[in-house]
PDB file of C-alpha atoms in Angstrom:
ATOM      1  CA  MET A   1     124.617 -10.057 216.148  1.00 69.00           C
ATOM      2  CA  ILE A   2     125.823  -9.346 220.215  1.00 80.00           C
ATOM      3  CA  ILE A   3     127.158 -12.102 221.673  1.00 82.00           C
ATOM      4  CA  THR A   4     126.505 -11.291 226.267  1.00 81.00           C
ATOM      5  CA  SER A   5     128.353 -13.535 228.770  1.00 85.00           C
ATOM      6  CA  THR A   6     125.770 -12.736 230.622  1.00 89.00           C
ATOM      7  CA  THR A   7     123.079 -15.197 232.028  1.00 90.00           C
ATOM      8  CA  PRO A   8     119.036 -14.667 230.223  1.00 90.00           C
ATOM      9  CA  SER A   9     117.101 -13.642 232.922  1.00 94.00           C
ATOM     10  CA  PRO A  10     113.247 -15.936 232.914  1.00 96.00           C
ATOM     11  CA  GLN A  11     111.037 -14.576 229.797  1.00 97.00           C
ATOM     12  CA  ALA A  12     113.980 -13.713 228.071  1.00 94.00           C
ATOM     13  CA  LEU A  13     114.103 -17.842 228.535  1.00 95.00           C
ATOM     14  CA  THR A  14     110.211 -18.308 227.990  1.00 97.00           C
ATOM     15  CA  MET A  15     109.864 -16.418 224.775  1.00 97.00           C
ATOM     16  CA  LEU A  16     113.723 -17.872 223.270  1.00 95.00           C
ATOM     17  CA  LYS A  17     112.391 -21.961 224.287  1.00 97.00           C
ATOM     18  CA  ALA A  18     108.287 -20.621 222.863  1.00 98.00           C
ATOM     19  CA  LEU A  19     110.125 -19.508 219.620  1.00 97.00           C
ATOM     20  CA  GLN A  20     112.594 -23.116 219.137  1.00 97.00           C
ATOM     21  CA  ASP A  21     108.891 -25.187 220.102  1.00 98.00           C
ATOM     22  CA  ALA A  22     107.197 -22.616 216.989  1.00 98.00           C
ATOM     23  CA  VAL A  23     110.510 -23.569 215.271  1.00 95.00           C
ATOM     24  CA  SER A  24     110.507 -27.531 215.917  1.00 96.00           C
ATOM     25  CA  LYS A  25     106.538 -27.710 214.710  1.00 97.00           C
ATOM     26  CA  ASN A  26     106.865 -25.513 211.860  1.00 95.00           C
ATOM     27  CA  LEU A  27     109.567 -28.185 210.202  1.00 92.00           C
ATOM     28  CA  GLU A  28     108.064 -30.834 211.591  1.00 93.00           C
ATOM     29  CA  LYS A  29     104.586 -30.032 209.298  1.00 94.00           C
ATOM     30  CA  LYS A  30     106.972 -29.010 206.195  1.00 92.00           C
ATOM     31  CA  GLN A  31     108.742 -32.778 206.386  1.00 90.00           C
ATOM     32  CA  LYS A  32     104.999 -34.503 206.975  1.00 92.00           C
ATOM     33  CA  LEU A  33     103.883 -32.342 204.314  1.00 92.00           C
ATOM     34  CA  GLY A  34     106.916 -32.976 201.905  1.00 90.00           C
ATOM     35  CA  GLN A  35     107.739 -29.900 201.642  1.00 91.00           C
ATOM     36  CA  TYR A  36     111.132 -28.818 201.155  1.00 91.00           C
ATOM     37  CA  VAL A  37     112.856 -26.147 203.547  1.00 92.00           C
ATOM     38  CA  VAL A  38     115.776 -23.439 203.491  1.00 91.00           C
ATOM     39  CA  THR A  39     118.791 -22.764 206.747  1.00 90.00           C
ATOM     40  CA  TRP A  40     121.464 -20.785 207.031  1.00 92.00           C
ATOM     41  CA  GLU A  41     124.405 -22.924 206.941  1.00 93.00           C
ATOM     42  CA  ASN A  42     128.642 -21.697 206.798  1.00 93.00           C
ATOM     43  CA  GLY A  43     127.444 -18.320 205.172  1.00 92.00           C
ATOM     44  CA  HIS A  44     125.270 -19.532 202.689  1.00 92.00           C
ATOM     45  CA  PRO A  45     121.766 -20.578 202.393  1.00 90.00           C
ATOM     46  CA  VAL A  46     121.041 -23.913 202.775  1.00 90.00           C
ATOM     47  CA  THR A  47     117.954 -25.325 200.677  1.00 91.00           C
ATOM     48  CA  LYS A  48     116.910 -29.569 202.398  1.00 88.00           C
ATOM     49  CA  GLY A  49     113.586 -31.877 201.827  1.00 86.00           C
ATOM     50  CA  ALA A  50     112.820 -34.500 198.745  1.00 83.00           C
ATOM     51  CA  ASP A  51     111.551 -31.983 196.141  1.00 84.00           C
ATOM     52  CA  ALA A  52     114.429 -28.227 197.327  1.00 86.00           C
ATOM     53  CA  PRO A  53     115.066 -27.134 194.497  1.00 84.00           C
ATOM     54  CA  GLN A  54     119.182 -27.506 193.063  1.00 80.00           C
ATOM     55  CA  ARG A  55     121.301 -25.299 193.078  1.00 71.00           C
ATOM     56  CA  PRO A  56     122.284 -23.797 189.165  1.00 66.00           C
ATOM     57  CA  SER A  57     126.254 -25.067 188.658  1.00 54.00           C
TER      58      SER A  57
END
């Protein structure tokens, strides 16, 4: 991953907002449908939701 300290262009900010909105809508939809989601936390995939599969012990 490349991290820069420059200010993103207006076009980049518009694209970022569109992607954030799309992800938020999808996560909300999955929650309403009772589906689980997989996210990445602390370097590991994490499942969340009522029907999420349990990690093997």
